[in-house]
Amino acid sequence: MSHAVTADSHGHAHDAHDHGPQGILKYIWSTDHKIIAMQYMFTGMIMALIGGFMAYVFRMQLAFPGQSVPGFGVVSPGEYNSLVTNHGSIMIFWVAMPVLIAAFGNYLIPLMTGADDMVFPRINRLSYQIFLISAILIIASLFVSGGGFGGAWTAYPPLSSMSEYSLTKLGSSMWLLAVALEFVAFLLGGINFIVTLMNARAPGMKAYDIPIVCWMIVIASILFMLSVGPLIAGAVMLLFDQMIGTGFFDPTRGGDPVLWQHLFWFFGHPEVYVVLLPAIGIVIEIIATFARKQLFGYKIILYTAIVTGILSFFVWAHHQFIAGIDPRMANVFTVTTLLISVPIAEMMFVTVATLYGGSIRFTTPMLWALAFVAEFLIGGVTGIFLGASGSDIYLHDTYFVLAHFHYTFFPIAIIGTFAGFTYWFPKMFGKMMNETLGKIHFWGTIISFNFIFIPLFFLGIGGQHRRIYNYENFPDLIAGQPLRVVATVAMLAMLAFQVVFFINLFSSLKSGKKAGNNPWKANTLEWTTTSPPPHGNWPQDEMPKVYRGPYEYSHPDRDEDYWPQNLPS
Amino acid sequence: MSTSSATIDTPARPAPTPPRQLLPNGVMGMAIFIFTEVMLFAGLVSAHEIVRSQSIGEMWPPYGQPRLSLGETAINTAALLLSGFVLYLANRIFKQDKAKAVAPTLVALLLGIFFVGAQGAEWVALLGDGLTMTSSTYGAFFYTIVGTHGLHALSAILALGWAWSRLRTGKLTATEFTTVQVFWYFVVLVWPFLYLQVYL
Ligand code: HEM
Ligand SMILES: [Cu+2]
C-alpha cells in the first residue's frame, strides 16, 4: 500500500496521484473518481439491458408457454432456469450494487465532501477493473457447454454443489467465481469510501454537515464489509464442493445443506439494506432540494440508518422459516423482522415530513424521488406479512415473495437510480435533460411497473409458486393465465418506454441546454464547482470550506431560498 | 447571521479547520479490511462448529481419521506469537532509530517463514496419514481453515518482506510500517483461535 500513504491530508493530496494518460486511454486507465464513477454507471446500464432482455425472454415463456420468443427462440426448461438465475444475480450484483454504491459513491463522496479525489485512487481503479472482469465472466458463463447456472440467485445446495443435479458443471463454478470477484471489487471500493469520508473532508465539514447520501453510502459500505465475510467463506466451501468434491454441504457425507442458507442469508439480508440505504440517501437529497425546505430530522435519519444496519444482522433466518429451523428460532426472527420495519418506516415518514409545508417543484428527479417513497412503501408493507412466520409458511416461495422484493428492489435499483441520474446529470455532463421526455419516461415506467407486479401479488396469494417453467402443467394454476399475460404485456410496455430515456440521454448529451454550476439552486458542495467538474474537482487554490449544514433552504434571514454550504455568510 | 428564528438553528461557526484524522489513511484502510477478514474467519469457524456439533455420535475426528498433532503445532504457534512480539519491539525501536529496526524486523520475518514452512511439513505428514480434502468434512475443514490462514500468512510475509527491504534502504515511512504491522498482528492473533478451534 505504498501509494496509499502519501495522500495524507485534504488539498495537498492532489499531486500525489498522476494525472493519468491522455486520449481514449484517459477513460480506461484513469484514476479520477468521476471517470471511474461513469465506468461503473455505464457498465451497470449495459448489464441492466442484458438483465432486462433475460426478463423479457422468461416472461414471454410464462405468458405464451412453448412458443418461440422473438429474438431468442423456443425456451428450454434449462435455459429458463439459467435466465431467471442470472437475471436476479445480474440485477442485484451487477446493476444495483455498481450503480447505487460504486457509481454514485465514487461520483458524490469526493464532490459532496470537498475532496479532490478518493484517498486511494489506484485501488479505486483496480476495483473497477476487477468488477469488469467479473461482469465479463458472468456473461461468458451463459455460453459455456451445459449453459449458465440455473440454481437461483440464492444458489442453495445440493442443486448448486452437485453437477449431477444442476447439469451445469462449468456454469455453476463460473457463476460463483464471478460473484466472488465482484465482492472483491466492492471491498476495495468500500474501503475507499469509508476512509475518504473520514479523512478527506473539506475544512469545516463536521459530522452533521455531511450530506445524508454520503453517510448512507458509507454506512452501506460498512454493512457490506461486515456481512460479506461469511458468504465468502461459504463461497469457498461451495467452490470446493463443486470442483474437488468435498462434502461441506452434502448430508450423506456429514455436511449440512442448511449451513449454506445461513451463510448466504447472513450476507443476503444486510445486502438488501446495502442497496436500500444509498437509494434512500439519493431520494432525501432530492426531496430536500425540491421541497425548498430544511430537511426534517437530519440526525433521526442518520441514527435510524445505523439502527437499521445493526438490526439487519439479526433477521436473516426469515428466509428459512420452512427450511426446518427450530420454531423457537423462527419466533425470534419474526420479532426482529417486525422490529426492523420500524426504522425503515421512520425514514419514509421523514421524507413526508420534509415535504409538508414545502414549496414543492415537480421536476423529473423529484417525481422519481416521490415515486420511490410511494412504491417502496408497498414493498416494505408486504415484507411484514413475510416476516411473520405464520403467514410466511403459506407465502414462502410464491409470487407474493417475488412481487414483494420487486416492489423493494425496483424502487431502489431503477427508480432511485433514475432519480439520482436525472438530478446529477447536469453536474456530470454540463447539460440539462429534456423535462418533457423525462416525464413521459417517468410516467410510462411507473405505470407499467405497477401493472407488472400487482397481478403477481394476486397470483402469489392464489398459490402460484416461483421458479416454475410452465404453469400449464398445474391444473390448479391455469386460471391465472390472464394475469400472467397482463404482467408480460406491461413488461413489454416498460421496456419500450426505456427507449424514451435513451433518446433523452443522447439528445441531451449532444444538444441539451447548458446547465451552469448550480441549476437546481442546491446547497451541497458539488454545485459550487463547474459542470462537469475539472480534474481535481476544484482549482487547487479554491478548494471549498464549509460553514453550515447541507439543507439550509428557505432560511428566514435570507432573501434567496437556498444557502450554499461554502458561503461564509 | 442572527438566530432570531426559533425554528431554524444556525449558530455562528468558528473558522473552518480541516477534519481531525483518527488514523492515517493507510492504517485506517487496513483496519477496515481486517474487520472483513475477521468476519471471514468467523464464518469459517462457525460453519466448522455447526458441522462438528452434528457429527455422528459426536465423533470428532470421525472414525478412521488421524488426530492432528497438537504438540508439534504448539511449537509453530509459539514461533508465530513470538514473531508478533518481535515486530512490536521492532516498531518501538523504529520510532527512535530507523536503522536499528532492520534486524528485529528480519527476525520477525524469519519466524513467520518458519511458521509457514513447519505448517507445510505438517500437511505433508497428514496427507500421508490419509487426511485429505475429500476423506471427510473433518479434513475438508482442516485444510480450508488452516489453508486460508496460511494464504494470509504468505501475504503477510510478502508485505513484511517488502517493508523490510524498504527499511534497509531507509525509504520506509512510519505509516507504511504501521499498515504492514496491523496486517501482521492480525495474522498472528487470529491463529491461536483457529488453533484451539481446529486442533482441540
Ligand atoms: C420492511 C422491510 C422488509 C421486510 C420486513 C422484509 C421481509 C422479507 C421476508 C420475511 C422475506 C422472505 C420471504 C420468503 O422467502 O418466504 C423477504 C424476501 C425478500 N426480501 Fe424482503 N423485506 C423487507 C424489505 C426488503 C428490502 C428493502 C429488500 C430489498 C432491497 C427486500 C428484498 C427481499 C428479497 C430479495 C427477498 C427474496 C428472497 C428469496 O429469494 O426468497 N426486502 N423479505
Ligand atoms: Cu431478508
PDB file of C-alpha atoms in Angstrom, chain A residues 48-288:
ATOM      1  CA  ALA A  48     -29.325  -3.726 -16.820  1.00  0.00           C
ATOM      2  CA  LEU A  49     -30.150  -4.038 -20.512  1.00  0.00           C
ATOM      3  CA  ILE A  50     -28.823  -7.603 -20.536  1.00  0.00           C
ATOM      4  CA  GLY A  51     -30.761  -8.443 -17.379  1.00  0.00           C
ATOM      5  CA  GLY A  52     -33.843  -6.805 -18.857  1.00  0.00           C
ATOM      6  CA  PHE A  53     -33.543  -8.877 -22.007  1.00  0.00           C
ATOM      7  CA  MET A  54     -33.462 -12.019 -19.865  1.00  0.00           C
ATOM      8  CA  ALA A  55     -36.642 -10.930 -18.088  1.00  0.00           C
ATOM      9  CA  TYR A  56     -38.237 -10.340 -21.476  1.00  0.00           C
ATOM     10  CA  VAL A  57     -37.440 -13.887 -22.568  1.00  0.00           C
ATOM     11  CA  PHE A  58     -38.671 -15.694 -19.481  1.00  0.00           C
ATOM     12  CA  ARG A  59     -41.783 -13.556 -19.095  1.00  0.00           C
ATOM     13  CA  MET A  60     -42.680 -14.306 -22.696  1.00  0.00           C
ATOM     14  CA  GLN A  61     -42.301 -18.001 -21.924  1.00  0.00           C
ATOM     15  CA  LEU A  62     -44.594 -17.652 -18.902  1.00  0.00           C
ATOM     16  CA  ALA A  63     -47.292 -15.782 -20.800  1.00  0.00           C
ATOM     17  CA  PHE A  64     -47.072 -17.810 -24.001  1.00  0.00           C
ATOM     18  CA  PRO A  65     -45.573 -21.135 -22.932  1.00  0.00           C
ATOM     19  CA  GLY A  66     -43.726 -23.154 -25.514  1.00  0.00           C
ATOM     20  CA  GLN A  67     -43.925 -20.549 -28.259  1.00  0.00           C
ATOM     21  CA  SER A  68     -40.862 -19.152 -29.916  1.00  0.00           C
ATOM     22  CA  VAL A  69     -39.766 -15.862 -28.324  1.00  0.00           C
ATOM     23  CA  PRO A  70     -38.819 -13.220 -30.911  1.00  0.00           C
ATOM     24  CA  GLY A  71     -35.099 -12.580 -30.654  1.00  0.00           C
ATOM     25  CA  PHE A  72     -34.406 -15.760 -28.711  1.00  0.00           C
ATOM     26  CA  GLY A  73     -36.336 -18.781 -29.956  1.00  0.00           C
ATOM     27  CA  VAL A  74     -38.031 -21.539 -28.013  1.00  0.00           C
ATOM     28  CA  VAL A  75     -37.011 -21.512 -24.333  1.00  0.00           C
ATOM     29  CA  SER A  76     -35.968 -24.867 -22.892  1.00  0.00           C
ATOM     30  CA  PRO A  77     -36.503 -25.595 -19.170  1.00  0.00           C
ATOM     31  CA  GLY A  78     -32.768 -25.451 -18.540  1.00  0.00           C
ATOM     32  CA  GLU A  79     -32.481 -22.124 -20.331  1.00  0.00           C
ATOM     33  CA  TYR A  80     -35.444 -20.826 -18.371  1.00  0.00           C
ATOM     34  CA  ASN A  81     -33.735 -21.660 -15.071  1.00  0.00           C
ATOM     35  CA  SER A  82     -30.499 -20.130 -16.203  1.00  0.00           C
ATOM     36  CA  LEU A  83     -32.229 -16.953 -17.400  1.00  0.00           C
ATOM     37  CA  VAL A  84     -34.094 -16.475 -14.124  1.00  0.00           C
ATOM     38  CA  THR A  85     -30.994 -17.156 -12.059  1.00  0.00           C
ATOM     39  CA  ASN A  86     -28.773 -14.827 -13.980  1.00  0.00           C
ATOM     40  CA  HIS A  87     -31.433 -12.143 -14.238  1.00  0.00           C
ATOM     41  CA  GLY A  88     -31.577 -11.980 -10.433  1.00  0.00           C
ATOM     42  CA  SER A  89     -27.842 -12.185  -9.938  1.00  0.00           C
ATOM     43  CA  ILE A  90     -27.117  -9.553 -12.556  1.00  0.00           C
ATOM     44  CA  MET A  91     -29.742  -7.112 -11.338  1.00  0.00           C
ATOM     45  CA  ILE A  92     -28.531  -7.282  -7.752  1.00  0.00           C
ATOM     46  CA  PHE A  93     -24.776  -7.691  -8.080  1.00  0.00           C
ATOM     47  CA  TRP A  94     -24.079  -6.078 -11.446  1.00  0.00           C
ATOM     48  CA  VAL A  95     -26.728  -3.349 -11.557  1.00  0.00           C
ATOM     49  CA  ALA A  96     -27.932  -2.265  -8.118  1.00  0.00           C
ATOM     50  CA  MET A  97     -24.559  -2.533  -6.392  1.00  0.00           C
ATOM     51  CA  PRO A  98     -22.339  -0.926  -9.047  1.00  0.00           C
ATOM     52  CA  VAL A  99     -24.742   1.867  -9.858  1.00  0.00           C
ATOM     53  CA  LEU A 100     -26.016   2.811  -6.423  1.00  0.00           C
ATOM     54  CA  ILE A 101     -22.894   2.263  -4.371  1.00  0.00           C
ATOM     55  CA  ALA A 102     -19.976   2.313  -6.735  1.00  0.00           C
ATOM     56  CA  ALA A 103     -21.128   4.856  -9.321  1.00  0.00           C
ATOM     57  CA  PHE A 104     -22.919   7.310  -7.038  1.00  0.00           C
ATOM     58  CA  GLY A 105     -20.453   6.703  -4.205  1.00  0.00           C
ATOM     59  CA  ASN A 106     -17.497   7.411  -6.423  1.00  0.00           C
ATOM     60  CA  TYR A 107     -19.079  10.413  -8.012  1.00  0.00           C
ATOM     61  CA  LEU A 108     -20.638  12.013  -4.984  1.00  0.00           C
ATOM     62  CA  ILE A 109     -18.471  11.353  -1.962  1.00  0.00           C
ATOM     63  CA  PRO A 110     -15.430  13.413  -3.028  1.00  0.00           C
ATOM     64  CA  LEU A 111     -17.552  16.125  -4.673  1.00  0.00           C
ATOM     65  CA  MET A 112     -20.002  16.495  -1.817  1.00  0.00           C
ATOM     66  CA  THR A 113     -17.370  16.480   0.893  1.00  0.00           C
ATOM     67  CA  GLY A 114     -14.998  18.843  -0.888  1.00  0.00           C
ATOM     68  CA  ALA A 115     -12.200  16.355  -1.558  1.00  0.00           C
ATOM     69  CA  ASP A 116     -10.151  16.376  -4.744  1.00  0.00           C
ATOM     70  CA  ASP A 117     -10.389  12.589  -5.213  1.00  0.00           C
ATOM     71  CA  MET A 118     -10.662   9.334  -3.307  1.00  0.00           C
ATOM     72  CA  VAL A 119      -7.834   8.746  -0.862  1.00  0.00           C
ATOM     73  CA  PHE A 120      -6.687   5.590  -2.686  1.00  0.00           C
ATOM     74  CA  PRO A 121      -7.186   6.410  -6.376  1.00  0.00           C
ATOM     75  CA  ARG A 122      -5.292   3.436  -7.721  1.00  0.00           C
ATOM     76  CA  ILE A 123      -7.143   0.967  -5.537  1.00  0.00           C
ATOM     77  CA  ASN A 124     -10.250   2.601  -6.917  1.00  0.00           C
ATOM     78  CA  ARG A 125      -9.183   1.914 -10.482  1.00  0.00           C
ATOM     79  CA  LEU A 126      -8.319  -1.674  -9.551  1.00  0.00           C
ATOM     80  CA  SER A 127     -11.787  -2.026  -8.069  1.00  0.00           C
ATOM     81  CA  TYR A 128     -13.443  -1.201 -11.368  1.00  0.00           C
ATOM     82  CA  GLN A 129     -11.124  -3.435 -13.348  1.00  0.00           C
ATOM     83  CA  ILE A 130     -11.924  -6.420 -11.146  1.00  0.00           C
ATOM     84  CA  PHE A 131     -15.592  -5.570 -11.434  1.00  0.00           C
ATOM     85  CA  LEU A 132     -15.349  -5.503 -15.218  1.00  0.00           C
ATOM     86  CA  ILE A 133     -13.685  -8.912 -15.256  1.00  0.00           C
ATOM     87  CA  SER A 134     -16.444 -10.293 -13.046  1.00  0.00           C
ATOM     88  CA  ALA A 135     -19.077  -8.879 -15.399  1.00  0.00           C
ATOM     89  CA  ILE A 136     -17.401 -10.459 -18.405  1.00  0.00           C
ATOM     90  CA  LEU A 137     -17.150 -13.741 -16.525  1.00  0.00           C
ATOM     91  CA  ILE A 138     -20.843 -13.881 -15.643  1.00  0.00           C
ATOM     92  CA  ILE A 139     -21.832 -13.168 -19.235  1.00  0.00           C
ATOM     93  CA  ALA A 140     -19.351 -15.740 -20.517  1.00  0.00           C
ATOM     94  CA  SER A 141     -20.784 -18.334 -18.148  1.00  0.00           C
ATOM     95  CA  LEU A 142     -24.002 -18.292 -20.158  1.00  0.00           C
ATOM     96  CA  PHE A 143     -22.275 -19.573 -23.267  1.00  0.00           C
ATOM     97  CA  VAL A 144     -20.118 -22.415 -21.946  1.00  0.00           C
ATOM     98  CA  SER A 145     -21.035 -26.026 -22.553  1.00  0.00           C
ATOM     99  CA  GLY A 146     -24.003 -27.067 -20.437  1.00  0.00           C
ATOM    100  CA  GLY A 147     -25.214 -23.476 -20.257  1.00  0.00           C
ATOM    101  CA  GLY A 148     -25.318 -20.917 -17.442  1.00  0.00           C
ATOM    102  CA  PHE A 149     -26.013 -21.737 -13.822  1.00  0.00           C
ATOM    103  CA  GLY A 150     -29.705 -22.328 -13.111  1.00  0.00           C
ATOM    104  CA  GLY A 151     -29.898 -22.891  -9.365  1.00  0.00           C
ATOM    105  CA  ALA A 152     -31.393 -19.493  -8.448  1.00  0.00           C
ATOM    106  CA  TRP A 153     -29.520 -16.416  -7.228  1.00  0.00           C
ATOM    107  CA  THR A 154     -29.530 -17.918  -3.737  1.00  0.00           C
ATOM    108  CA  ALA A 155     -27.587 -20.968  -5.039  1.00  0.00           C
ATOM    109  CA  TYR A 156     -28.864 -23.472  -2.495  1.00  0.00           C
ATOM    110  CA  PRO A 157     -27.073 -26.808  -2.405  1.00  0.00           C
ATOM    111  CA  PRO A 158     -27.396 -29.576  -3.471  1.00  0.00           C
ATOM    112  CA  LEU A 159     -28.543 -28.027  -6.752  1.00  0.00           C
ATOM    113  CA  SER A 160     -25.596 -25.677  -6.782  1.00  0.00           C
ATOM    114  CA  SER A 161     -22.986 -28.073  -5.416  1.00  0.00           C
ATOM    115  CA  MET A 162     -23.637 -31.253  -7.414  1.00  0.00           C
ATOM    116  CA  SER A 163     -23.332 -31.103 -11.164  1.00  0.00           C
ATOM    117  CA  GLU A 164     -25.319 -34.362 -11.377  1.00  0.00           C
ATOM    118  CA  TYR A 165     -28.319 -32.246 -10.394  1.00  0.00           C
ATOM    119  CA  SER A 166     -27.600 -28.854 -11.915  1.00  0.00           C
ATOM    120  CA  LEU A 167     -26.155 -30.225 -15.189  1.00  0.00           C
ATOM    121  CA  THR A 168     -24.090 -27.044 -15.479  1.00  0.00           C
ATOM    122  CA  LYS A 169     -20.679 -28.035 -14.160  1.00  0.00           C
ATOM    123  CA  LEU A 170     -18.774 -25.169 -15.686  1.00  0.00           C
ATOM    124  CA  GLY A 171     -21.602 -22.639 -15.481  1.00  0.00           C
ATOM    125  CA  SER A 172     -22.047 -23.106 -11.714  1.00  0.00           C
ATOM    126  CA  SER A 173     -18.395 -22.547 -10.947  1.00  0.00           C
ATOM    127  CA  MET A 174     -18.109 -19.551 -13.235  1.00  0.00           C
ATOM    128  CA  TRP A 175     -21.165 -18.006 -11.650  1.00  0.00           C
ATOM    129  CA  LEU A 176     -19.675 -18.469  -8.211  1.00  0.00           C
ATOM    130  CA  LEU A 177     -16.288 -17.091  -9.234  1.00  0.00           C
ATOM    131  CA  ALA A 178     -17.899 -14.076 -10.849  1.00  0.00           C
ATOM    132  CA  VAL A 179     -19.849 -13.293  -7.697  1.00  0.00           C
ATOM    133  CA  ALA A 180     -16.721 -13.693  -5.578  1.00  0.00           C
ATOM    134  CA  LEU A 181     -14.730 -11.366  -7.833  1.00  0.00           C
ATOM    135  CA  GLU A 182     -17.485  -8.815  -7.710  1.00  0.00           C
ATOM    136  CA  PHE A 183     -17.275  -8.866  -3.916  1.00  0.00           C
ATOM    137  CA  VAL A 184     -13.547  -8.206  -4.055  1.00  0.00           C
ATOM    138  CA  ALA A 185     -14.227  -5.189  -6.247  1.00  0.00           C
ATOM    139  CA  PHE A 186     -16.708  -3.765  -3.760  1.00  0.00           C
ATOM    140  CA  LEU A 187     -14.449  -4.473  -0.851  1.00  0.00           C
ATOM    141  CA  LEU A 188     -11.783  -2.275  -2.430  1.00  0.00           C
ATOM    142  CA  GLY A 189     -14.348   0.390  -3.278  1.00  0.00           C
ATOM    143  CA  GLY A 190     -15.876   0.329   0.189  1.00  0.00           C
ATOM    144  CA  ILE A 191     -12.550   0.845   1.941  1.00  0.00           C
ATOM    145  CA  ASN A 192     -12.051   3.893  -0.243  1.00  0.00           C
ATOM    146  CA  PHE A 193     -15.455   5.370   0.542  1.00  0.00           C
ATOM    147  CA  ILE A 194     -15.114   4.976   4.281  1.00  0.00           C
ATOM    148  CA  VAL A 195     -11.587   6.357   4.544  1.00  0.00           C
ATOM    149  CA  THR A 196     -12.354   9.239   2.190  1.00  0.00           C
ATOM    150  CA  LEU A 197     -15.382  10.302   4.179  1.00  0.00           C
ATOM    151  CA  MET A 198     -13.490  10.039   7.460  1.00  0.00           C
ATOM    152  CA  ASN A 199     -10.227  11.675   6.462  1.00  0.00           C
ATOM    153  CA  ALA A 200     -10.531  13.867   3.384  1.00  0.00           C
ATOM    154  CA  ARG A 201     -13.421  16.243   4.055  1.00  0.00           C
ATOM    155  CA  ALA A 202     -13.304  19.951   3.407  1.00  0.00           C
ATOM    156  CA  PRO A 203     -12.216  22.195   6.281  1.00  0.00           C
ATOM    157  CA  GLY A 204     -15.195  22.991   8.460  1.00  0.00           C
ATOM    158  CA  MET A 205     -17.285  19.986   7.421  1.00  0.00           C
ATOM    159  CA  LYS A 206     -18.279  18.444  10.721  1.00  0.00           C
ATOM    160  CA  ALA A 207     -20.058  15.108  11.053  1.00  0.00           C
ATOM    161  CA  TYR A 208     -23.527  16.655  10.853  1.00  0.00           C
ATOM    162  CA  ASP A 209     -22.627  18.778   7.823  1.00  0.00           C
ATOM    163  CA  ILE A 210     -22.059  15.735   5.669  1.00  0.00           C
ATOM    164  CA  PRO A 211     -24.859  15.289   3.137  1.00  0.00           C
ATOM    165  CA  ILE A 212     -27.071  12.323   4.039  1.00  0.00           C
ATOM    166  CA  VAL A 213     -26.373  10.452   0.832  1.00  0.00           C
ATOM    167  CA  CYS A 214     -22.656  10.276   1.686  1.00  0.00           C
ATOM    168  CA  TRP A 215     -23.453   8.919   5.120  1.00  0.00           C
ATOM    169  CA  MET A 216     -25.810   6.378   3.608  1.00  0.00           C
ATOM    170  CA  ILE A 217     -23.283   5.090   1.104  1.00  0.00           C
ATOM    171  CA  VAL A 218     -20.662   4.796   3.798  1.00  0.00           C
ATOM    172  CA  ILE A 219     -22.981   3.012   6.232  1.00  0.00           C
ATOM    173  CA  ALA A 220     -23.958   0.692   3.394  1.00  0.00           C
ATOM    174  CA  SER A 221     -20.285   0.008   2.699  1.00  0.00           C
ATOM    175  CA  ILE A 222     -19.707  -0.848   6.337  1.00  0.00           C
ATOM    176  CA  LEU A 223     -22.682  -3.215   6.302  1.00  0.00           C
ATOM    177  CA  PHE A 224     -21.341  -4.845   3.195  1.00  0.00           C
ATOM    178  CA  MET A 225     -17.893  -5.328   4.670  1.00  0.00           C
ATOM    179  CA  LEU A 226     -19.211  -6.809   7.885  1.00  0.00           C
ATOM    180  CA  SER A 227     -21.605  -9.208   6.193  1.00  0.00           C
ATOM    181  CA  VAL A 228     -19.660 -10.389   3.187  1.00  0.00           C
ATOM    182  CA  GLY A 229     -17.010 -12.392   5.074  1.00  0.00           C
ATOM    183  CA  PRO A 230     -19.201 -15.373   5.953  1.00  0.00           C
ATOM    184  CA  LEU A 231     -20.533 -15.512   2.409  1.00  0.00           C
ATOM    185  CA  ILE A 232     -17.014 -15.564   1.007  1.00  0.00           C
ATOM    186  CA  ALA A 233     -16.305 -18.397   3.440  1.00  0.00           C
ATOM    187  CA  GLY A 234     -19.401 -20.177   2.135  1.00  0.00           C
ATOM    188  CA  ALA A 235     -18.455 -19.478  -1.466  1.00  0.00           C
ATOM    189  CA  VAL A 236     -15.026 -21.025  -0.953  1.00  0.00           C
ATOM    190  CA  MET A 237     -16.663 -24.088   0.590  1.00  0.00           C
ATOM    191  CA  LEU A 238     -19.191 -24.337  -2.224  1.00  0.00           C
ATOM    192  CA  LEU A 239     -16.475 -23.990  -4.821  1.00  0.00           C
ATOM    193  CA  PHE A 240     -14.554 -26.844  -3.187  1.00  0.00           C
ATOM    194  CA  ASP A 241     -17.735 -28.941  -3.164  1.00  0.00           C
ATOM    195  CA  GLN A 242     -18.142 -28.256  -6.867  1.00  0.00           C
ATOM    196  CA  MET A 243     -14.563 -28.615  -8.028  1.00  0.00           C
ATOM    197  CA  ILE A 244     -12.811 -31.116  -5.762  1.00  0.00           C
ATOM    198  CA  GLY A 245     -15.727 -32.938  -4.234  1.00  0.00           C
ATOM    199  CA  THR A 246     -15.518 -32.008  -0.558  1.00  0.00           C
ATOM    200  CA  GLY A 247     -18.746 -32.663   1.307  1.00  0.00           C
ATOM    201  CA  PHE A 248     -19.377 -29.419   3.176  1.00  0.00           C
ATOM    202  CA  PHE A 249     -22.999 -29.209   2.107  1.00  0.00           C
ATOM    203  CA  ASP A 250     -23.629 -32.883   1.411  1.00  0.00           C
ATOM    204  CA  PRO A 251     -25.612 -34.568   4.212  1.00  0.00           C
ATOM    205  CA  THR A 252     -24.661 -38.058   3.046  1.00  0.00           C
ATOM    206  CA  ARG A 253     -21.081 -37.239   3.940  1.00  0.00           C
ATOM    207  CA  GLY A 254     -21.577 -35.396   7.188  1.00  0.00           C
ATOM    208  CA  GLY A 255     -22.144 -31.952   5.670  1.00  0.00           C
ATOM    209  CA  ASP A 256     -25.156 -29.690   6.094  1.00  0.00           C
ATOM    210  CA  PRO A 257     -27.081 -28.050   3.221  1.00  0.00           C
ATOM    211  CA  VAL A 258     -28.889 -25.604   5.529  1.00  0.00           C
ATOM    212  CA  LEU A 259     -25.494 -24.299   6.576  1.00  0.00           C
ATOM    213  CA  TRP A 260     -25.209 -22.642   3.163  1.00  0.00           C
ATOM    214  CA  GLN A 261     -28.552 -20.943   3.681  1.00  0.00           C
ATOM    215  CA  HIS A 262     -27.315 -19.448   6.926  1.00  0.00           C
ATOM    216  CA  LEU A 263     -24.080 -18.245   5.382  1.00  0.00           C
ATOM    217  CA  PHE A 264     -25.901 -16.891   2.358  1.00  0.00           C
ATOM    218  CA  TRP A 265     -28.650 -15.045   4.185  1.00  0.00           C
ATOM    219  CA  PHE A 266     -26.360 -13.700   6.880  1.00  0.00           C
ATOM    220  CA  PHE A 267     -24.984 -11.731   3.977  1.00  0.00           C
ATOM    221  CA  GLY A 268     -28.154 -11.689   1.905  1.00  0.00           C
ATOM    222  CA  HIS A 269     -30.336  -9.734   4.232  1.00  0.00           C
ATOM    223  CA  PRO A 270     -27.864  -6.965   5.111  1.00  0.00           C
ATOM    224  CA  GLU A 271     -27.270  -6.814   1.364  1.00  0.00           C
ATOM    225  CA  VAL A 272     -30.805  -5.546   0.772  1.00  0.00           C
ATOM    226  CA  TYR A 273     -30.039  -2.647   3.092  1.00  0.00           C
ATOM    227  CA  VAL A 274     -26.702  -2.162   1.386  1.00  0.00           C
ATOM    228  CA  VAL A 275     -28.607  -1.153  -1.720  1.00  0.00           C
ATOM    229  CA  LEU A 276     -31.566   0.420   0.069  1.00  0.00           C
ATOM    230  CA  LEU A 277     -29.604   2.979   2.093  1.00  0.00           C
ATOM    231  CA  PRO A 278     -27.868   4.705  -0.842  1.00  0.00           C
ATOM    232  CA  ALA A 279     -31.187   4.909  -2.674  1.00  0.00           C
ATOM    233  CA  ILE A 280     -32.888   6.500   0.328  1.00  0.00           C
ATOM    234  CA  GLY A 281     -29.959   8.885   0.582  1.00  0.00           C
ATOM    235  CA  ILE A 282     -30.365   9.971  -3.028  1.00  0.00           C
ATOM    236  CA  VAL A 283     -34.102  10.421  -2.561  1.00  0.00           C
ATOM    237  CA  ILE A 284     -33.598  12.510   0.559  1.00  0.00           C
ATOM    238  CA  GLU A 285     -31.159  14.857  -1.182  1.00  0.00           C
ATOM    239  CA  ILE A 286     -33.618  15.385  -4.000  1.00  0.00           C
ATOM    240  CA  ILE A 287     -36.652  15.855  -1.782  1.00  0.00           C
ATOM    241  CA  ALA A 288     -34.896  18.438   0.376  1.00  0.00           C
TER     242      ALA A 288
END
